[in-house]
Coordinates of C-alpha atoms in Angstrom, one line a residue:
Chain A
M99 CA 143.0 111.9 148.8
K100 CA 145.6 112.7 151.4
P101 CA 147.2 116.1 151.4
I102 CA 150.9 115.8 150.8
S103 CA 152.0 117.7 153.8
G104 CA 150.1 119.8 156.4
S105 CA 146.5 121.1 155.9
P106 CA 145.2 121.4 152.4
V107 CA 145.3 124.8 150.8
L108 CA 142.7 124.1 148.2
T109 CA 140.0 121.5 148.5
V110 CA 138.9 120.0 145.2
S111 CA 135.5 118.5 145.2
S112 CA 132.5 118.1 143.0
S113 CA 129.4 120.4 143.2
P114 CA 127.3 121.5 145.1
H115 CA 129.7 123.8 146.9
I116 CA 127.3 125.8 148.9
H117 CA 125.1 124.1 151.4
C118 CA 122.2 125.7 153.3
G119 CA 123.1 123.7 156.4
R120 CA 119.9 121.8 156.6
T121 CA 120.3 118.1 157.5
I122 CA 118.0 115.2 157.9
K123 CA 119.0 115.0 161.5
G124 CA 118.4 118.7 162.1
T125 CA 115.0 118.6 160.5
S126 CA 113.8 115.6 162.4
L127 CA 115.1 117.0 165.7
Q128 CA 113.1 120.2 165.0
I129 CA 109.9 118.1 164.3
L130 CA 110.5 116.1 167.5
L131 CA 110.8 119.4 169.4
A132 CA 107.6 120.6 167.9
L133 CA 105.9 117.3 169.0
L134 CA 107.1 117.6 172.6
P135 CA 104.4 119.8 174.0
A136 CA 101.7 117.5 172.6
A137 CA 103.5 114.5 174.1
G138 CA 103.6 116.3 177.4
F139 CA 99.9 117.1 177.3
A140 CA 99.2 113.4 176.3
V141 CA 101.1 112.1 179.3
W142 CA 99.3 114.6 181.6
H143 CA 95.8 113.7 180.4
S144 CA 96.3 109.9 180.4
D145 CA 98.0 109.7 183.8
L146 CA 101.3 108.4 182.4
L147 CA 99.6 105.8 180.2
A148 CA 100.6 107.6 177.1
L149 CA 104.2 107.7 178.2
R150 CA 104.4 103.9 178.0
V151 CA 102.8 103.9 174.5
L152 CA 105.1 106.7 173.1
A153 CA 108.3 105.2 174.6
L154 CA 107.5 101.7 173.4
S155 CA 106.5 102.9 170.0
C156 CA 109.8 104.9 169.6
I157 CA 112.0 102.1 170.8
V158 CA 110.4 99.4 168.6
A159 CA 110.6 101.7 165.5
V160 CA 114.3 102.4 166.0
I161 CA 115.1 98.7 166.6
A162 CA 113.0 97.7 163.5
E163 CA 114.8 100.3 161.3
A164 CA 118.2 99.2 162.6
G165 CA 117.3 95.5 162.0
C166 CA 116.1 96.2 158.5
L167 CA 119.2 98.2 157.6
K168 CA 121.4 95.4 159.0
L169 CA 119.5 92.9 156.9
M170 CA 119.9 95.1 153.8
K171 CA 123.7 95.4 154.6
R172 CA 123.5 99.2 154.8
E173 CA 125.0 101.6 157.2
I174 CA 122.8 101.9 160.3
E175 CA 121.7 105.4 160.4
S176 CA 119.4 105.5 163.5
D177 CA 121.3 108.7 164.6
N178 CA 119.3 110.8 162.1
Y179 CA 116.2 110.3 164.3
T180 CA 113.8 109.6 161.4
A181 CA 112.8 106.2 162.8
L182 CA 112.3 107.8 166.3
L183 CA 110.1 110.4 164.7
C184 CA 108.1 107.8 162.8
G185 CA 107.6 105.8 166.0
L186 CA 106.6 108.8 167.9
M187 CA 104.0 109.9 165.3
F188 CA 102.7 106.3 165.3
G189 CA 102.3 106.4 169.1
F190 CA 100.5 109.7 168.8
L191 CA 97.8 108.0 166.7
M192 CA 97.2 105.1 169.1
P193 CA 94.8 105.1 172.1
P194 CA 96.8 105.5 175.4
S195 CA 95.4 102.2 176.7
S196 CA 96.7 100.0 173.8
P197 CA 98.3 96.7 174.8
W198 CA 102.1 96.5 174.4
W199 CA 101.9 94.0 171.5
L200 CA 99.6 96.2 169.5
I201 CA 102.1 99.1 169.7
A202 CA 105.0 96.8 168.9
V203 CA 103.4 95.2 165.9
G204 CA 102.0 98.5 164.5
S205 CA 105.2 100.5 165.1
S206 CA 107.4 97.8 163.5
L207 CA 105.1 97.4 160.5
S208 CA 105.1 101.2 160.0
I209 CA 108.8 101.0 159.6
I210 CA 109.0 97.7 157.7
I211 CA 106.0 97.9 155.4
G212 CA 105.6 101.6 155.3
R213 CA 109.3 102.6 154.7
M214 CA 112.0 99.9 154.5
V215 CA 110.4 97.7 151.8
F216 CA 110.3 100.8 149.5
G217 CA 114.1 101.2 150.0
G218 CA 114.3 103.2 153.2
L219 CA 114.1 106.8 154.1
G220 CA 112.8 109.0 151.3
G221 CA 111.3 106.2 149.3
E222 CA 108.0 105.8 151.1
P223 CA 104.9 106.5 148.9
L224 CA 102.6 106.7 151.9
C225 CA 103.1 108.4 155.2
A226 CA 104.8 105.6 157.2
P227 CA 103.1 106.0 160.6
L228 CA 99.7 105.9 158.9
V229 CA 100.5 102.5 157.2
G230 CA 101.0 100.9 160.6
W231 CA 97.9 102.6 162.0
A232 CA 95.8 101.4 159.1
I233 CA 97.0 97.8 159.5
C234 CA 96.1 97.9 163.2
K235 CA 92.8 99.6 162.5
V236 CA 91.8 96.9 160.0
S237 CA 93.0 94.0 162.1
W238 CA 91.9 94.9 165.6
P239 CA 89.1 97.5 165.3
E240 CA 87.9 96.9 168.9
L241 CA 91.3 97.8 170.4
M242 CA 91.6 100.9 168.1
N243 CA 88.2 102.2 169.0
F244 CA 88.7 105.0 171.5
D245 CA 85.3 104.6 173.2
M246 CA 85.7 100.9 173.8
S247 CA 89.4 100.8 174.8
M248 CA 89.2 103.8 177.1
L249 CA 86.1 103.0 179.2
T250 CA 87.7 104.0 182.5
S251 CA 88.4 107.6 181.3
E252 CA 86.1 110.4 182.2
L253 CA 86.7 112.1 178.9
T254 CA 84.6 111.4 175.8
Y255 CA 85.4 111.0 172.1
P256 CA 83.6 114.0 170.4
L257 CA 83.7 112.5 166.9
S258 CA 81.9 109.3 167.8
Q259 CA 79.4 111.4 169.8
L260 CA 78.9 113.5 166.7
Q261 CA 78.4 110.4 164.6
N262 CA 76.0 108.6 167.0
F263 CA 74.1 111.4 168.7
G264 CA 74.2 114.3 166.3
P265 CA 75.9 117.7 166.5
E266 CA 74.1 119.1 169.6
T267 CA 76.2 116.8 171.7
L268 CA 79.2 118.9 170.7
D269 CA 77.9 121.9 172.7
E270 CA 79.3 120.4 175.9
Y271 CA 82.8 120.8 174.6
S272 CA 84.1 124.4 174.9
L273 CA 86.8 125.5 172.5
K274 CA 89.2 126.0 175.4
S275 CA 88.7 122.4 176.6
L276 CA 89.2 121.1 173.1
L277 CA 92.4 123.1 172.7
L278 CA 93.7 121.9 176.0
G279 CA 93.0 118.3 174.9
F280 CA 90.1 117.4 177.1
Q281 CA 88.9 114.8 174.6
L282 CA 89.5 111.1 173.9
G283 CA 91.5 110.3 170.8
G284 CA 95.0 109.3 169.7
S285 CA 97.3 109.8 172.7
G286 CA 99.1 112.9 171.2
A287 CA 96.9 113.6 168.2
A288 CA 94.0 114.8 170.3
Q289 CA 96.0 117.6 172.0
S290 CA 94.9 120.2 169.4
G291 CA 96.3 123.2 171.1
A292 CA 99.8 121.8 171.6
I293 CA 99.8 120.4 168.1
L294 CA 98.9 123.8 166.7
L295 CA 101.7 125.3 168.7
G296 CA 104.2 122.8 167.3
G297 CA 102.9 123.3 163.8
V298 CA 103.2 127.1 164.0
Y299 CA 106.8 126.6 165.3
L300 CA 107.7 124.4 162.4
I301 CA 106.3 126.9 159.9
S302 CA 108.1 129.8 161.6
R303 CA 111.4 127.8 161.4
K304 CA 110.6 127.0 157.7
I305 CA 110.8 123.2 158.4
I306 CA 107.5 122.8 156.6
R307 CA 105.8 125.1 154.1
I308 CA 102.5 126.6 155.0
D309 CA 100.8 125.4 151.8
I310 CA 99.7 121.9 152.8
P311 CA 98.5 122.7 156.4
L312 CA 96.6 125.7 155.2
A313 CA 95.0 123.9 152.3
F314 CA 94.2 120.9 154.5
V315 CA 92.5 123.0 157.2
G316 CA 90.9 125.1 154.4
G317 CA 89.5 121.9 152.8
V318 CA 88.1 120.7 156.1
S319 CA 86.5 124.1 156.7
I320 CA 85.1 124.5 153.3
A321 CA 83.5 121.1 153.2
A322 CA 82.2 121.3 156.7
A323 CA 80.8 124.8 156.1
L324 CA 79.1 123.5 153.0
F325 CA 77.4 120.8 155.0
Y326 CA 76.6 123.2 157.8
T327 CA 74.9 125.7 155.5
I328 CA 72.8 122.9 154.0
S329 CA 71.5 121.8 157.4
P330 CA 72.8 123.3 160.6
V331 CA 70.8 120.8 162.6
D332 CA 72.4 117.7 161.1
Y333 CA 76.0 118.8 160.7
A334 CA 78.6 120.3 163.0
L335 CA 80.3 123.6 162.8
P336 CA 83.6 123.6 160.9
V337 CA 85.6 124.7 164.0
Y338 CA 84.6 121.4 165.8
H339 CA 85.8 119.4 162.8
I340 CA 89.2 121.2 163.0
L341 CA 89.7 120.9 166.8
C342 CA 88.2 117.4 167.3
G343 CA 90.1 114.2 166.5
S344 CA 93.4 114.3 164.7
T345 CA 92.7 117.0 162.1
L346 CA 95.5 119.4 163.2
F347 CA 98.0 116.6 163.8
G348 CA 97.2 115.4 160.2
A349 CA 97.5 118.8 158.7
F350 CA 100.8 119.8 160.3
F351 CA 102.7 116.6 160.8
L352 CA 101.2 113.7 158.7
A353 CA 100.2 115.3 155.5
T354 CA 103.5 117.3 155.3
D355 CA 105.6 114.1 155.4
S356 CA 108.3 115.0 153.0
S357 CA 108.5 112.0 150.7
S358 CA 104.8 111.2 150.4
S359 CA 103.6 114.8 149.7
P360 CA 104.0 116.7 146.5
V361 CA 106.3 119.6 145.8
G362 CA 105.3 122.9 144.2
H363 CA 102.7 125.5 145.2
F364 CA 99.8 124.3 143.2
P365 CA 100.2 120.6 143.7
M366 CA 100.6 121.1 147.5
I367 CA 97.4 123.2 147.7
A368 CA 95.5 120.6 145.6
Y369 CA 96.8 117.8 147.8
G370 CA 95.9 119.6 151.0
L371 CA 92.5 120.5 149.8
S372 CA 91.6 117.1 148.5
A373 CA 92.8 115.5 151.8
G374 CA 90.8 118.0 153.8
I375 CA 87.6 117.5 151.8
L376 CA 88.0 113.7 152.1
V377 CA 88.2 114.0 155.9
I378 CA 84.7 115.6 156.0
I379 CA 83.3 113.1 153.4
I380 CA 84.6 110.2 155.5
R381 CA 83.3 111.8 158.8
V382 CA 79.9 112.5 157.3
Y383 CA 79.2 109.4 155.2
G384 CA 81.8 106.9 156.4
A385 CA 81.9 104.2 159.1
Y386 CA 85.0 105.6 160.8
P387 CA 84.4 108.6 163.2
D388 CA 87.8 110.2 162.4
G389 CA 88.6 110.3 158.7
V390 CA 91.9 112.0 158.9
P391 CA 94.3 109.0 158.6
F392 CA 92.5 107.4 155.7
A393 CA 92.0 110.8 154.0
I394 CA 95.7 111.4 154.1
L395 CA 96.5 107.9 152.9
L396 CA 94.2 108.5 149.9
A397 CA 95.7 111.8 149.2
N398 CA 99.2 110.3 149.4
L399 CA 98.1 107.9 146.6
M400 CA 97.2 110.9 144.5
T401 CA 100.6 112.6 145.0
P402 CA 102.1 111.3 141.8
L403 CA 99.2 112.8 139.9
F404 CA 99.5 116.1 141.6
E405 CA 103.2 116.2 140.8
K406 CA 102.4 116.1 137.1
I407 CA 101.3 119.7 137.5
R408 CA 104.6 121.4 136.8
P409 CA 105.6 125.0 136.2
K410 CA 106.6 126.0 132.7
P411 CA 110.4 126.2 132.5
F412 CA 111.7 129.7 131.8
G413 CA 112.1 130.0 128.1
G414 CA 110.7 126.5 127.5
I415 CA 108.7 125.7 124.4
T416 CA 105.0 125.7 125.2
N417 CA 102.3 124.0 123.2
V418 CA 101.3 127.3 121.7
H419 CA 104.7 127.5 120.0
L420 CA 104.4 124.0 118.8
Q421 CA 101.1 124.6 117.2
R422 CA 102.4 127.5 115.1
Chain B
M286 CA 111.6 60.8 129.3
S287 CA 114.1 63.5 130.4
R288 CA 112.3 66.0 128.2
L289 CA 109.0 65.1 129.8
W290 CA 110.5 65.5 133.3
K291 CA 112.0 68.9 132.2
E292 CA 108.6 70.2 131.0
F293 CA 106.9 68.9 134.2
S294 CA 109.5 70.2 136.7
K295 CA 109.8 73.7 135.3
G296 CA 106.4 74.5 136.7
L297 CA 107.6 73.6 140.2
W298 CA 110.3 76.2 140.6
T299 CA 111.9 77.9 137.6
D300 CA 108.6 79.1 136.1
L301 CA 106.5 78.6 139.2
P302 CA 103.1 80.1 138.7
P303 CA 102.0 82.6 139.9
F304 CA 105.2 83.7 141.7
K305 CA 107.7 83.5 138.9
I306 CA 105.4 84.1 135.9
V307 CA 103.1 86.6 137.6
L308 CA 99.9 85.4 135.8
G309 CA 96.5 84.5 137.1
L310 CA 96.6 86.8 140.1
C311 CA 92.8 87.2 140.4
P312 CA 92.2 83.8 142.1
V313 CA 95.5 84.1 143.9
L314 CA 94.5 87.2 145.7
A315 CA 90.8 86.3 146.1
V316 CA 90.6 82.7 147.2
T317 CA 93.7 82.3 149.4
K318 CA 92.0 83.2 152.6
T319 CA 92.6 79.7 153.9
A320 CA 94.9 76.9 152.9
D321 CA 91.9 74.7 152.2
N322 CA 90.5 77.1 149.6
G323 CA 93.9 77.6 148.0
F324 CA 94.3 73.8 147.7
G325 CA 90.8 73.2 146.3
M326 CA 91.3 76.0 143.8
G327 CA 94.6 74.5 142.8
L328 CA 93.1 71.1 142.2
A329 CA 90.4 72.6 139.9
V330 CA 93.2 74.4 138.0
I331 CA 95.3 71.2 137.7
F332 CA 92.3 69.5 136.1
V333 CA 91.5 72.3 133.7
L334 CA 95.1 73.1 132.8
T335 CA 96.2 69.6 132.0
L336 CA 93.1 68.7 130.0
S337 CA 93.0 72.0 128.1
N338 CA 96.7 71.6 127.2
V339 CA 96.0 68.0 126.0
F340 CA 93.0 69.1 123.9
V341 CA 94.7 72.2 122.5
S342 CA 97.7 70.2 121.6
A343 CA 95.6 67.5 119.9
V344 CA 93.8 70.0 117.7
R345 CA 96.7 72.4 117.2
K346 CA 97.1 71.5 113.5
I347 CA 93.5 71.9 112.5
I348 CA 92.7 75.2 114.2
P349 CA 93.1 78.2 111.9
A350 CA 95.7 80.6 113.5
K351 CA 93.3 83.5 113.3
V352 CA 90.6 82.0 115.6
R353 CA 92.9 80.1 117.9
I354 CA 92.2 82.2 120.9
A355 CA 88.5 81.7 120.6
C356 CA 89.1 77.9 120.3
F357 CA 91.3 77.9 123.4
I358 CA 88.6 79.7 125.3
V359 CA 85.9 77.3 124.2
I360 CA 88.0 74.3 125.3
A361 CA 88.8 75.9 128.6
A362 CA 85.2 76.9 129.2
S363 CA 83.9 73.4 128.5
L364 CA 86.4 72.0 131.0
V365 CA 85.5 74.6 133.6
V366 CA 81.8 73.8 133.3
A367 CA 82.7 70.1 133.9
V368 CA 84.8 71.1 137.0
E369 CA 82.0 73.3 138.3
L370 CA 79.4 70.4 138.0
L371 CA 81.9 68.0 139.6
M372 CA 82.5 70.4 142.5
Q373 CA 78.7 70.9 143.0
A374 CA 78.3 67.1 143.1
Y375 CA 81.2 66.1 145.3
A376 CA 82.6 69.2 147.1
Y377 CA 79.7 71.5 147.6
P378 CA 81.1 73.4 150.7
L379 CA 84.3 74.2 148.8
Y380 CA 82.2 75.3 145.7
Q381 CA 80.3 77.7 147.9
Q382 CA 83.5 79.0 149.4
L383 CA 85.2 79.6 146.0
G384 CA 82.0 81.1 144.5
I385 CA 82.5 83.1 141.3
F386 CA 86.2 82.2 141.1
V387 CA 85.4 78.7 139.8
P388 CA 83.7 79.9 136.6
L389 CA 86.5 82.6 136.3
I390 CA 89.1 79.9 135.8
V391 CA 88.1 80.2 132.1
V392 CA 89.7 83.6 131.9
N393 CA 92.7 82.6 134.1
C394 CA 95.8 83.9 132.2
I395 CA 97.7 80.7 133.0
I396 CA 95.3 78.5 131.1
L397 CA 95.4 80.7 128.0
G398 CA 99.1 81.4 128.4
R399 CA 100.1 77.7 128.5
A400 CA 97.8 77.0 125.6
E401 CA 99.3 79.8 123.4
A402 CA 102.9 79.5 124.5
F403 CA 103.3 75.7 124.9
A404 CA 100.4 73.5 123.9
S405 CA 99.8 75.0 120.5
K406 CA 103.5 74.2 119.5
N407 CA 104.2 70.8 121.2
T408 CA 103.0 67.2 121.2
V409 CA 100.2 66.0 123.4
L410 CA 102.4 64.2 125.9
L411 CA 104.7 67.1 126.4
S412 CA 101.7 69.5 126.7
A413 CA 100.1 67.2 129.3
A414 CA 103.4 67.2 131.3
D415 CA 103.6 71.0 131.1
G416 CA 100.0 71.6 132.1
F417 CA 100.3 69.1 135.0
G418 CA 103.5 70.6 136.2
M419 CA 102.2 74.2 136.0
G420 CA 99.0 73.1 137.8
V421 CA 100.9 71.4 140.6
G422 CA 103.1 74.5 141.0
F423 CA 100.0 76.7 141.1
T424 CA 98.5 74.5 143.7
M425 CA 101.6 74.6 145.8
S426 CA 101.8 78.4 145.6
L427 CA 98.1 78.9 146.4
T428 CA 98.3 76.4 149.3
F429 CA 101.4 78.2 150.7
L430 CA 99.9 81.6 150.4
G431 CA 96.6 80.5 151.8
G432 CA 98.4 78.8 154.7
L433 CA 100.4 81.9 155.4
R434 CA 97.3 84.1 155.4
E435 CA 95.2 81.6 157.4
L436 CA 97.9 81.1 160.0
F437 CA 98.1 84.8 160.8
G438 CA 94.6 85.8 159.9
Y439 CA 92.7 83.1 161.8
G440 CA 95.5 81.4 163.8
T441 CA 94.6 78.1 162.2
L442 CA 96.1 75.8 159.4
F443 CA 93.8 73.6 157.4
G444 CA 91.1 74.4 160.0
S445 CA 93.0 73.2 163.0
Q446 CA 94.2 75.6 165.7
I447 CA 97.9 76.3 165.5
M448 CA 98.5 79.6 167.4
P449 CA 98.1 79.7 171.2
E450 CA 94.7 80.7 172.6
S451 CA 95.9 84.2 173.6
F452 CA 96.8 85.0 169.9
K453 CA 94.6 87.8 168.6
P454 CA 93.8 87.1 164.9
F455 CA 95.7 89.4 162.6
S456 CA 92.7 90.1 160.4
F457 CA 94.6 92.3 158.1
M458 CA 96.1 89.2 156.5
I459 CA 92.7 87.8 155.4
E460 CA 91.5 91.2 154.0
A461 CA 92.2 92.1 150.4
P462 CA 95.1 94.5 151.2
G463 CA 96.7 91.7 153.2
A464 CA 96.7 89.5 150.1
F465 CA 98.6 92.1 148.1
V466 CA 101.1 92.7 150.9
C467 CA 101.6 88.9 151.4
L468 CA 102.1 88.4 147.7
G469 CA 104.6 91.2 147.5
I470 CA 106.6 89.9 150.4
V471 CA 106.6 86.4 149.0
L472 CA 107.8 87.7 145.6
A473 CA 110.5 89.8 147.3
A474 CA 111.7 86.8 149.3
M475 CA 111.8 84.6 146.2
N476 CA 113.9 87.3 144.3
A477 CA 116.2 87.6 147.3
F478 CA 116.6 83.8 147.4
T479 CA 117.3 83.6 143.6
N480 CA 119.9 86.4 143.9
R481 CA 121.6 84.5 146.8
Q482 CA 121.8 81.4 144.6
R483 CA 123.2 83.4 141.7
R484 CA 125.8 85.0 144.0
K485 CA 126.9 81.6 145.3
K486 CA 127.3 80.3 141.7
G487 CA 129.3 83.5 140.9
L488 CA 126.8 84.8 138.4
A489 CA 125.8 88.5 138.2
V490 CA 123.1 89.5 140.6
L491 CA 119.9 90.7 139.0
D492 CA 119.6 94.1 140.5
N493 CA 115.9 94.5 139.7
P494 CA 114.6 91.1 138.4
T495 CA 111.9 91.7 135.9
H496 CA 109.7 89.1 134.3
D497 CA 110.3 90.0 130.7
C498 CA 111.3 87.8 127.8
K499 CA 115.0 87.8 128.7
T500 CA 114.6 86.3 132.2
C501 CA 111.5 84.1 131.6
G502 CA 112.2 82.1 128.5
I503 CA 108.9 80.2 128.6
C504 CA 107.9 80.6 125.0
G505 CA 111.4 80.8 123.6
H506 CA 111.0 84.4 122.3

């Protein structure tokens, strides 16, 4: 509607009238900012190898999203940075030495099969970067294996050491070196300290709620502590399980993915706890050294169940009333 | 004759199993690792489906309605045993590849579905045409899906190398989740194609095509 003359005195529009100012673009920019220190550490540790992986992954993700939106005859909305974020998170999970085609295939499948086939942003039932990661892991296990694909590196992969040689091998890793990212793993996901920094930033800016990361780390600690108390010789200390591999990346960035995680306090805590406990179960009994991605995918599948736990509406009729 | 052709040809596109009538998914997902397997499975189903339709149609007036399902199963089971023995005699490698899924043709929904929806209400000749058409459609679908998965999963088609040497097999496609993803993509592509055809004809586009009684019309409900 055009105003008849000059600027409108009163604007007539439908509700909502008050907006908190949070936008998709702003949120994804904040998350990208929180990921930056880890990306920097990844590039430093891998002698620029990770830069190639992260850049390629981001570019392919944005192109794949734009292509899908064009095919679906929708407005191309790459300027909200969600595809860039998805690509960067996918790159974080990949070994820095991955060949270019592996990154291209995985990153585009993350967007296409993980997000766009479900109707685009906000429709994905699973955390999109993990879908691409799982497809790559199933298809090309030898390239996704950090030990085999990173033979030239002086660093070692603590979780496969733990799986193959027992927990005493973990003594060679000091907490400081683990926090600084002196371990093999996903290019950005292994930078535990930087990831922790980014996660704390996101929580302090209220981009993510503290429930899921806290419950996730809590679940990992409880399950690992349980195993450790049963037999300290056979199982590692909980702190190693938190700092090794991609536990912190999963807790702060993957499990909190807005459309595949539940809402509400209790569902969030149940979701985080179950994902955390699954991580330790996969690490102890499973074939995969790092259980985080699969644990989060499984927890994503349980999200609709957790969302059935709802608060009682104020003044709503409860079952007790009905029984009378 | 035109009626016969109509009953035969509906299995080739309009009611193409398993993509249009989403029935019998167990073998579709399990045996389509290669185009060969899909084709062999399809042949076995053509045999069973055509003959079971013929027999069910022939005895449709003497079966009491209450026990008809049991009778259909008995007929299908006898035919499947015949197929199994024939495969053991003449196509043993294929029989070993398909394994448990050959006996499982008995409980394939398409067999029972055609017997109940078509053969128990129509003449022998029409039922044979219907069963044969559905079987051919099923074979086409399975071979197509198997070819798609084999091409990407092994880089071969009917056992011969297609992809260049440097191609790294995309093993996801031949795993169980790859079967689901492939089937979903094929279904989506078919729906998109159908909608395009409808738009060209000026008909209303089915926003979310479902396979309920309104859109399927197989049994005339």
